Backbone as a printed PyTorch tensor [residue, N CA C, xyz], in Angstrom:
tensor([[[111.9070, 111.1340, 112.5100],
         [110.6840, 110.4610, 112.1150],
         [109.5460, 111.0360, 112.9470]],

        [[108.3780, 111.1900, 112.3290],
         [107.2200, 111.7260, 113.0250],
         [106.7010, 110.7660, 114.0770]],

        [[106.1360, 111.3300, 115.1160],
         [105.6230, 110.5050, 116.2070],
         [104.4620, 109.6350, 115.7520]],

        [[103.5510, 110.1920, 114.9560],
         [102.3860, 109.4240, 114.5190],
         [102.8100, 108.2220, 113.6810]],

        [[103.6980, 108.4430, 112.7410],
         [104.1430, 107.3500, 111.8660],
         [104.8770, 106.2900, 112.6730]],

        [[105.7860, 106.7000, 113.5640],
         [106.5550, 105.7190, 114.3240],
         [105.6780, 104.9100, 115.2770]],

        [[104.5870, 105.4990, 115.7720],
         [103.6860, 104.7680, 116.6670],
         [102.7800, 103.8000, 115.9130]],

        [[102.6500, 103.9420, 114.6050],
         [101.7140, 103.1280, 113.8400],
         [102.3910, 102.1640, 112.8810]],

        [[103.5980, 101.7620, 113.1810],
         [104.2850, 100.7810, 112.3530],
         [103.8150,  99.3820, 112.7230]],

        [[103.6450,  98.5460, 111.7120],
         [103.2510,  97.1670, 111.9360],
         [104.4640,  96.2830, 112.1340]],

        [[104.2120,  94.9990, 112.2600],
         [105.2700,  94.0120, 112.4300],
         [106.1500,  94.0060, 111.1780]],

        [[107.4500,  93.9860, 111.3720],
         [108.4410,  93.9480, 110.2910],
         [108.2960,  95.1220, 109.3390]],

        [[107.8530,  96.2760, 109.8250],
         [107.6480,  97.4280, 108.9720],
         [108.7140,  98.4700, 109.2600]],

        [[109.2860,  99.0330, 108.1930],
         [110.3410, 100.0260, 108.3150],
         [109.9530, 101.2450, 107.4920]],

        [[110.2300, 102.4300, 108.0140],
         [109.9550, 103.6490, 107.2730],
         [110.9600, 103.7530, 106.1370]],

        [[110.4480, 103.9340, 104.9210],
         [111.3020, 104.0790, 103.7540],
         [111.6240, 105.5480, 103.5270]],

        [[110.6100, 106.4090, 103.5640],
         [110.8170, 107.8210, 103.3250],
         [109.7220, 108.6050, 104.0220]],

        [[110.0860, 109.7580, 104.5440],
         [109.1060, 110.6280, 105.1780],
         [109.2630, 112.0140, 104.5870]],

        [[108.1400, 112.6420, 104.2460],
         [108.1460, 113.9700, 103.6280],
         [108.0030, 115.0500, 104.6880]],

        [[108.4100, 116.2520, 104.3220],
         [108.2920, 117.4180, 105.1940],
         [107.4880, 118.4910, 104.4610]],

        [[106.7860, 119.3090, 105.2260],
         [106.0790, 120.4520, 104.6570],
         [107.1100, 121.5500, 104.4130]],

        [[107.0720, 122.1630, 103.2350],
         [108.0300, 123.1810, 102.8470],
         [107.7210, 124.4940, 103.5610]],

        [[108.7560, 125.2120, 103.9490],
         [108.5850, 126.4710, 104.6660],
         [107.8980, 127.5350, 103.8220]],

        [[107.9090, 127.3880, 102.5150],
         [107.3170, 128.3990, 101.6320],
         [105.8120, 128.5340, 101.8260]],

        [[105.1800, 127.5770, 102.4800],
         [103.7450, 127.7020, 102.7430],
         [103.4580, 128.8870, 103.6590]],

        [[104.4700, 129.3940, 104.3460],
         [104.2940, 130.5290, 105.2490],
         [104.2960, 131.8720, 104.5270]],

        [[104.8350, 131.9400, 103.3110],
         [105.0020, 133.2080, 102.6000],
         [103.6940, 133.9840, 102.4440]],

        [[102.5960, 133.3520, 101.9420],
         [101.3650, 134.1430, 101.8110],
         [100.8710, 134.7200, 103.1400]],

        [[100.9750, 133.9560, 104.2090],
         [100.5180, 134.4460, 105.5100],
         [101.4280, 135.5420, 106.0550]],

        [[102.7180, 135.4300, 105.8140],
         [103.6400, 136.4750, 106.2660],
         [103.3500, 137.7740, 105.5300]],

        [[103.1830, 137.6910, 104.2160],
         [102.8560, 138.8750, 103.4270],
         [101.5210, 139.4540, 103.8690]],

        [[100.5420, 138.5810, 104.0520],
         [ 99.2260, 139.0320, 104.4870],
         [ 99.2750, 139.6680, 105.8730]],

        [[100.1440, 139.1710, 106.7520],
         [100.2300, 139.7380, 108.0940],
         [100.8020, 141.1520, 108.0650]],

        [[101.6020, 141.4650, 107.0390],
         [102.0990, 142.8300, 106.9080],
         [101.0460, 143.7480, 106.2960]],

        [[100.2380, 143.2140, 105.3840],
         [ 99.2120, 144.0160, 104.7220],
         [ 98.0030, 144.1910, 105.6360]],

        [[ 97.4990, 143.1230, 106.1450],
         [ 96.3600, 143.1190, 107.0520],
         [ 96.8170, 142.3460, 108.2800]],

        [[ 96.2010, 142.5460, 109.3650],
         [ 96.6200, 141.8150, 110.5580],
         [ 96.2160, 140.3580, 110.3690]],

        [[ 97.1290, 139.5750, 109.8080],
         [ 96.8700, 138.1810, 109.4710],
         [ 97.6120, 137.2110, 110.3570]],

        [[ 97.8580, 137.5920, 111.5710],
         [ 98.5720, 136.7260, 112.5050],
         [ 97.8560, 135.3840, 112.6970]],

        [[ 96.4990, 135.3610, 112.8100],
         [ 95.8450, 134.0510, 112.9380],
         [ 96.1250, 133.1300, 111.7380]],

        [[ 96.1960, 133.7050, 110.5460],
         [ 96.5100, 132.9030, 109.3560],
         [ 97.9130, 132.3370, 109.4340]],

        [[ 98.8500, 133.1510, 109.8950],
         [100.2270, 132.6940, 110.0490],
         [100.3090, 131.5950, 111.0970]],

        [[ 99.6080, 131.7740, 112.2070],
         [ 99.6170, 130.7660, 113.2700],
         [ 99.0120, 129.4590, 112.7810]],

        [[ 97.9070, 129.5410, 112.0110],
         [ 97.2870, 128.3070, 111.5120],
         [ 98.2150, 127.5750, 110.5450]],

        [[ 98.9650, 128.3340, 109.7070],
         [ 99.9320, 127.6970, 108.7960],
         [101.0660, 127.0380, 109.5810]],

        [[101.5250, 127.7050, 110.6430],
         [102.5830, 127.1120, 111.4670],
         [102.1160, 125.8240, 112.1300]],

        [[100.8730, 125.8230, 112.6100],
         [100.3230, 124.6110, 113.2350],
         [100.1980, 123.5040, 112.1980]],

        [[ 99.6790, 123.8460, 111.0050],
         [ 99.5420, 122.8410, 109.9530],
         [100.9080, 122.2880, 109.5520]],

        [[101.8940, 123.1700, 109.4740],
         [103.2450, 122.7460, 109.1010],
         [103.8250, 121.8040, 110.1540]],

        [[103.5870, 122.1190, 111.4150],
         [104.1480, 121.3110, 112.4980],
         [103.4250, 119.9840, 112.6890]],

        [[102.1580, 119.9050, 112.2930],
         [101.3790, 118.6990, 112.5630],
         [101.1710, 117.8070, 111.3450]],

        [[101.7080, 118.1860, 110.1980],
         [101.5760, 117.3440, 109.0110],
         [102.6880, 116.3130, 108.9890]],

        [[102.3010, 115.0510, 108.8700],
         [103.2520, 113.9490, 108.7330],
         [102.8680, 113.1480, 107.5050]],

        [[103.8270, 112.8240, 106.7010],
         [103.5830, 112.0740, 105.4770],
         [104.7810, 111.1840, 105.2240]],

        [[104.5390, 109.9050, 105.0360],
         [105.6200, 108.9810, 104.7840],
         [105.0970, 107.6310, 104.3580]],

        [[106.0090, 106.7490, 104.0530],
         [105.6130, 105.3910, 103.7190],
         [106.6670, 104.4250, 104.1980]],

        [[106.2010, 103.2150, 104.4430],
         [107.0810, 102.1460, 104.8860],
         [107.2150, 101.1550, 103.7430]],

        [[107.8090, 100.0240, 104.0210],
         [107.8950,  98.9860, 102.9950],
         [106.5580,  98.2860, 102.7850]],

        [[105.5300,  98.6170, 103.6080],
         [104.2220,  97.9780, 103.4810],
         [103.0580,  98.9600, 103.3890]],

        [[103.1580, 100.1300, 104.0240],
         [102.0220, 101.0460, 104.1500],
         [102.3830, 102.4770, 103.7980]],

        [[101.3520, 103.2340, 103.4090],
         [101.4350, 104.6760, 103.2180],
         [100.7230, 105.3070, 104.4110]],

        [[101.3600, 106.2790, 105.0560],
         [100.7970, 106.8830, 106.2610],
         [100.8600, 108.3990, 106.1240]],

        [[ 99.7200, 109.0530, 106.3550],
         [ 99.6830, 110.5050, 106.3170],
         [ 98.7300, 111.0480, 107.3590]],

        [[ 99.0850, 112.1830, 107.9570],
         [ 98.2360, 112.8360, 108.9550],
         [ 98.3860, 114.3310, 108.7940]],

        [[ 97.2540, 115.0390, 108.8070],
         [ 97.2520, 116.4960, 108.7320],
         [ 96.3420, 117.0190, 109.8270]],

        [[ 96.7880, 118.0210, 110.5530],
         [ 95.9350, 118.7000, 111.5140],
         [ 96.2570, 118.4030, 112.9550]],

        [[ 95.7820, 119.3260, 113.8140],
         [ 95.9870, 119.1890, 115.2530],
         [ 94.6810, 118.8320, 115.9410]],

        [[ 93.6480, 119.6370, 115.7260],
         [ 92.3490, 119.3690, 116.3370],
         [ 91.4670, 118.6140, 115.3480]],

        [[ 91.2740, 119.1710, 114.1750],
         [ 90.5620, 118.4650, 113.0990],
         [ 91.6060, 117.7280, 112.2790]],

        [[ 91.7840, 116.4630, 112.5710],
         [ 92.8210, 115.7020, 111.8810],
         [ 92.2320, 114.8860, 110.7380]],

        [[ 93.0390, 114.7340, 109.7150],
         [ 92.7040, 113.8750, 108.5860],
         [ 93.8450, 112.8700, 108.4790]],

        [[ 93.5050, 111.5800, 108.5710],
         [ 94.5210, 110.5280, 108.6230],
         [ 94.2920, 109.5420, 107.4850]],

        [[ 95.3740, 109.1450, 106.8580],
         [ 95.3400, 108.1120, 105.8340],
         [ 96.3730, 107.0650, 106.2180]],

        [[ 95.9480, 105.8270, 106.2850],
         [ 96.8440, 104.7080, 106.5340],
         [ 96.3990, 103.6110, 105.5870]],

        [[ 97.1580, 103.4080, 104.5220],
         [ 96.7400, 102.4920, 103.4680],
         [ 97.8800, 101.5550, 103.0810]],

        [[ 97.5610, 100.2730, 102.8850],
         [ 98.5810,  99.3640, 102.3530],
         [ 99.0320,  99.8430, 100.9710]],

        [[100.2880,  99.6230, 100.6420],
         [100.8140, 100.0930,  99.3610],
         [100.0480,  99.5250,  98.1700]],

        [[ 99.5440,  98.2830,  98.2880],
         [ 98.8440,  97.6810,  97.1510],
         [ 97.4310,  98.2330,  96.9760]],

        [[ 96.9550,  99.0730,  97.8860],
         [ 95.6270,  99.6910,  97.7580],
         [ 95.7010, 101.1040,  97.1800]],

        [[ 96.9020, 101.5740,  96.8820],
         [ 97.0640, 102.9060,  96.2950],
         [ 96.8810, 102.7870,  94.7900]],

        [[ 95.9150, 103.5380,  94.2630],
         [ 95.6150, 103.4900,  92.8390],
         [ 96.4400, 104.4790,  92.0290]],

        [[ 96.6910, 105.6620,  92.5860],
         [ 97.3970, 106.6880,  91.8290],
         [ 98.0540, 107.6690,  92.7930]],

        [[ 99.2140, 108.1710,  92.3920],
         [ 99.9060, 109.2160,  93.1290],
         [100.3060, 110.2670,  92.1110]],

        [[ 99.8960, 111.5130,  92.3440],
         [100.2640, 112.5840,  91.4260],
         [100.7030, 113.8060,  92.2140]],

        [[101.3860, 114.7160,  91.5220],
         [101.9010, 115.9230,  92.1520],
         [101.4430, 117.1240,  91.3370]],

        [[101.0010, 118.1530,  92.0410],
         [100.6140, 119.4120,  91.4050],
         [101.4810, 120.5050,  91.9960]],

        [[102.0370, 121.3410,  91.1270],
         [102.9180, 122.3930,  91.5960],
         [102.7380, 123.6260,  90.7250]],

        [[102.4790, 124.7590,  91.3470],
         [102.3270, 126.0170,  90.6170],
         [103.6570, 126.7350,  90.4830]],

        [[103.5890, 128.0010,  90.1000],
         [104.7990, 128.7970,  89.8960],
         [105.6400, 128.8810,  91.1690]],

        [[105.0100, 129.2330,  92.3070],
         [105.7560, 129.3310,  93.5580],
         [106.3030, 127.9700,  93.9760]],

        [[105.5590, 126.9230,  93.7050],
         [106.0320, 125.5790,  94.0260],
         [107.2640, 125.2010,  93.2270]],

        [[107.2780, 125.6030,  91.9540],
         [108.4580, 125.3320,  91.1140],
         [109.6670, 126.1240,  91.6090]],

        [[109.4370, 127.3860,  91.9850],
         [110.5390, 128.2280,  92.4430],
         [111.1130, 127.7210,  93.7670]],

        [[110.2440, 127.4020,  94.7200],
         [110.7040, 127.0280,  96.0540],
         [110.8200, 125.5180,  96.2780]],

        [[110.3800, 124.6980,  95.3250],
         [110.5720, 123.2480,  95.4340],
         [109.5670, 122.5190,  96.2920]],

        [[108.2810, 122.8520,  96.1580],
         [107.2410, 122.1360,  96.8840],
         [106.0590, 121.8920,  95.9720]],

        [[105.1220, 121.0590,  96.4240],
         [103.9210, 120.7770,  95.6470],
         [102.8790, 120.0760,  96.4880]],

        [[101.7410, 119.8260,  95.8690],
         [100.6600, 119.0890,  96.5120],
         [100.7090, 117.6510,  96.0360]],

        [[100.7560, 116.7130,  96.9650],
         [100.7690, 115.2890,  96.6260],
         [ 99.3310, 114.7810,  96.7250]],

        [[ 98.8030, 114.2880,  95.5960],
         [ 97.4560, 113.6980,  95.5530],
         [ 97.6130, 112.1810,  95.5990]],

        [[ 96.9180, 111.5450,  96.5310],
         [ 96.9720, 110.0940,  96.6610],
         [ 95.5530, 109.5570,  96.5250]],

        [[ 95.3330, 108.6980,  95.5380],
         [ 94.0380, 108.0480,  95.3430],
         [ 94.1510, 106.6050,  95.8160]],

        [[ 93.2750, 106.2490,  96.7510],
         [ 93.2480, 104.8800,  97.2560],
         [ 91.8820, 104.2820,  96.9660]],

        [[ 91.7160, 103.0410,  97.3470],
         [ 90.4260, 102.3790,  97.1630],
         [ 89.3390, 103.0570,  97.9910]],

        [[ 89.7230, 103.7310,  99.0720],
         [ 88.7260, 104.3480,  99.9570],
         [ 88.5070, 105.8360,  99.7120]],

        [[ 89.3230, 106.4770,  98.8820],
         [ 89.1190, 107.8970,  98.6090],
         [ 90.3780, 108.5950,  98.1510]],

        [[ 90.2640, 109.9180,  97.9660],
         [ 91.3840, 110.7390,  97.5290],
         [ 91.8450, 111.6340,  98.6720]],

        [[ 93.1320, 111.8540,  98.7380],
         [ 93.7180, 112.6570,  99.8040],
         [ 94.7290, 113.6180,  99.1980]],

        [[ 94.7470, 114.8590,  99.6870],
         [ 95.6960, 115.8700,  99.2460],
         [ 96.5730, 116.2760, 100.4180]],

        [[ 97.8660, 116.3210, 100.1790],
         [ 98.8280, 116.7760, 101.1680],
         [ 99.5500, 117.9700, 100.5430]],

        [[ 99.2590, 119.1710, 101.0490],
         [ 99.7380, 120.4080, 100.4410],
         [101.0980, 120.8160, 100.9950]],

        [[101.8230, 121.5670, 100.1530],
         [103.1130, 122.1700, 100.5140],
         [104.1540, 121.1360, 100.9280]],

        [[104.2080, 120.0160, 100.2290],
         [105.1920, 118.9810, 100.5520],
         [106.5050, 119.2920,  99.8360]],

        [[107.5830, 119.3820, 100.6020],
         [108.9030, 119.6580, 100.0420],
         [109.3430, 118.4920,  99.1550]],

        [[109.9360, 118.8290,  98.0150],
         [110.4320, 117.8310,  97.0440],
         [109.3530, 116.7890,  96.7350]],

        [[108.1730, 117.2620,  96.3790],
         [107.0150, 116.3900,  96.1450],
         [107.2510, 115.3990,  95.0130]],

        [[107.9260, 115.8260,  93.9430],
         [108.1990, 114.9100,  92.8210],
         [109.0790, 113.7530,  93.2600]],

        [[110.0740, 114.0430,  94.0850],
         [110.9550, 113.0050,  94.6060],
         [110.1730, 112.0350,  95.4880]],

        [[109.2780, 112.5760,  96.3210],
         [108.4550, 111.7300,  97.1800],
         [107.5880, 110.8030,  96.3370]],

        [[106.9360, 111.3510,  95.2920],
         [106.0710, 110.5540,  94.4260],
         [106.8540, 109.4320,  93.7480]],

        [[108.0110, 109.7350,  93.1740],
         [108.7660, 108.6940,  92.4700],
         [109.2560, 107.6080,  93.4250]],

        [[109.6750, 107.9920,  94.6310],
         [110.0880, 106.9890,  95.6240],
         [108.9100, 106.1390,  96.0820]],

        [[107.7390, 106.7510,  96.2310],
         [106.5480, 105.9940,  96.6220],
         [106.1630, 105.0040,  95.5290]],

        [[106.1920, 105.4300,  94.2780],
         [105.8570, 104.5210,  93.1750],
         [106.8530, 103.3690,  93.0920]],

        [[108.1300, 103.6460,  93.3390],
         [109.1340, 102.5780,  93.3750],
         [108.8590, 101.6000,  94.5170]],

        [[108.4450, 102.1190,  95.6780],
         [108.1310, 101.2490,  96.8180],
         [106.9130, 100.3830,  96.5220]],

        [[105.9240, 100.9340,  95.8140],
         [104.7410, 100.1560,  95.4370],
         [105.1410,  99.0220,  94.5010]],

        [[105.9930,  99.3180,  93.5140],
         [106.4750,  98.2720,  92.5930],
         [107.2450,  97.1890,  93.3510]],

        [[108.1130,  97.6040,  94.2730],
         [108.8970,  96.6400,  95.0470],
         [107.9890,  95.7770,  95.9180]],

        [[106.9580,  96.3820,  96.4960],
         [105.9920,  95.6490,  97.3250],
         [105.3020,  94.5710,  96.4950]],

        [[104.8760,  94.9260,  95.2920],
         [104.2160,  93.9550,  94.4080],
         [105.1710,  92.8290,  94.0130]],

        [[106.4240,  93.1680,  93.7070],
         [107.4020,  92.1440,  93.3470],
         [107.6660,  91.2020,  94.5200]],

        [[107.7920,  91.7530,  95.7040],
         [108.0140,  90.9300,  96.8920],
         [106.8260,  90.0120,  97.1560]],

        [[105.6320,  90.5240,  96.9340],
         [104.4160,  89.7370,  97.1360],
         [104.3540,  88.5650,  96.1530]],

        [[104.6990,  88.8230,  94.8960],
         [104.7090,  87.7590,  93.8750],
         [105.7820,  86.7190,  94.2070]],

        [[106.9640,  87.1980,  94.6240],
         [108.0620,  86.2900,  94.9740],
         [107.6700,  85.3940,  96.1550]],

        [[107.0190,  85.9730,  97.1580],
         [106.5990,  85.2040,  98.3260],
         [105.5590,  84.1560,  97.9390]],

        [[104.5990,  84.5250,  97.0790],
         [103.5850,  83.5700,  96.6130],
         [104.2270,  82.4280,  95.8340]],

        [[105.2070,  82.7520,  94.9910],
         [105.8950,  81.7230,  94.2150],
         [106.6600,  80.7670,  95.1260]],

        [[107.2940,  81.3080,  96.1590],
         [108.0270,  80.4600,  97.0930],
         [107.0810,  79.5490,  97.8730]],

        [[105.9380,  80.0830,  98.2770],
         [104.9570,  79.2690,  99.0010],
         [104.3910,  78.1740,  98.1100]],

        [[104.1410,  78.5140,  96.8310],
         [103.6200,  77.5180,  95.8990],
         [104.6600,  76.4350,  95.6360]],

        [[105.9170,  76.8470,  95.4770],
         [106.9840,  75.8780,  95.2430],
         [107.1370,  74.9530,  96.4450]],

        [[107.0430,  75.5070,  97.6390],
         [107.1270,  74.6720,  98.8490],
         [105.9580,  73.7190,  98.9490]],

        [[104.7640,  74.1720,  98.5620],
         [103.5790,  73.3000,  98.6010],
         [103.7110,  72.1740,  97.5740]],

        [[104.1800,  72.4960,  96.3880],
         [104.3570,  71.4650,  95.3570],
         [105.4270,  70.4760,  95.7740]],

        [[106.5140,  70.9690,  96.3430],
         [107.5940,  70.0940,  96.7930],
         [107.0980,  69.1820,  97.9180]],

        [[106.2530,  69.7250,  98.7910],
         [105.6980,  68.9400,  99.9010],
         [104.7550,  67.8570,  99.4350]],

        [[103.9970,  68.0580,  98.3390],
         [103.0490,  67.0700,  97.8590],
         [103.7240,  66.0130,  96.9890]],

        [[104.9140,  66.3190,  96.4320],
         [105.5600,  65.3440,  95.5700],
         [106.3630,  64.3090,  96.3470]],

        [[106.5960,  64.5280,  97.6080],
         [107.3650,  63.5660,  98.4330],
         [106.5430,  62.4210,  98.8810]]])
């Protein structure tokens, strides 16, 4: 589990799934380093790969990209409006894609995520489960309130 995600868990919160950046994001920089001296590009991709964390718990979606210039998203599951995946030819071949997350506060892209389609479907299932749990809890509270007033 990533350090950022594990440090930012709330009360009664458990990590459901955490994504990894796919190694194929290094291919363009490796090729470029052979053609032109692209070592800085390769180093920046390695840093981005090592510092990207993406996951969700039973309550929140958490994502962080970057080492010095960081971009962080921490959103409750019920505030996520849409999750989509974009994958080109290389993404289809090597099994990675870009995960787009739209929340009430903005849109976020997480590039080169391994098994992005699997991550998206698991996240959507967690959002549905969160909503069902929320409805069940409200119904139980209402039933307890009604039972308390009828005595």
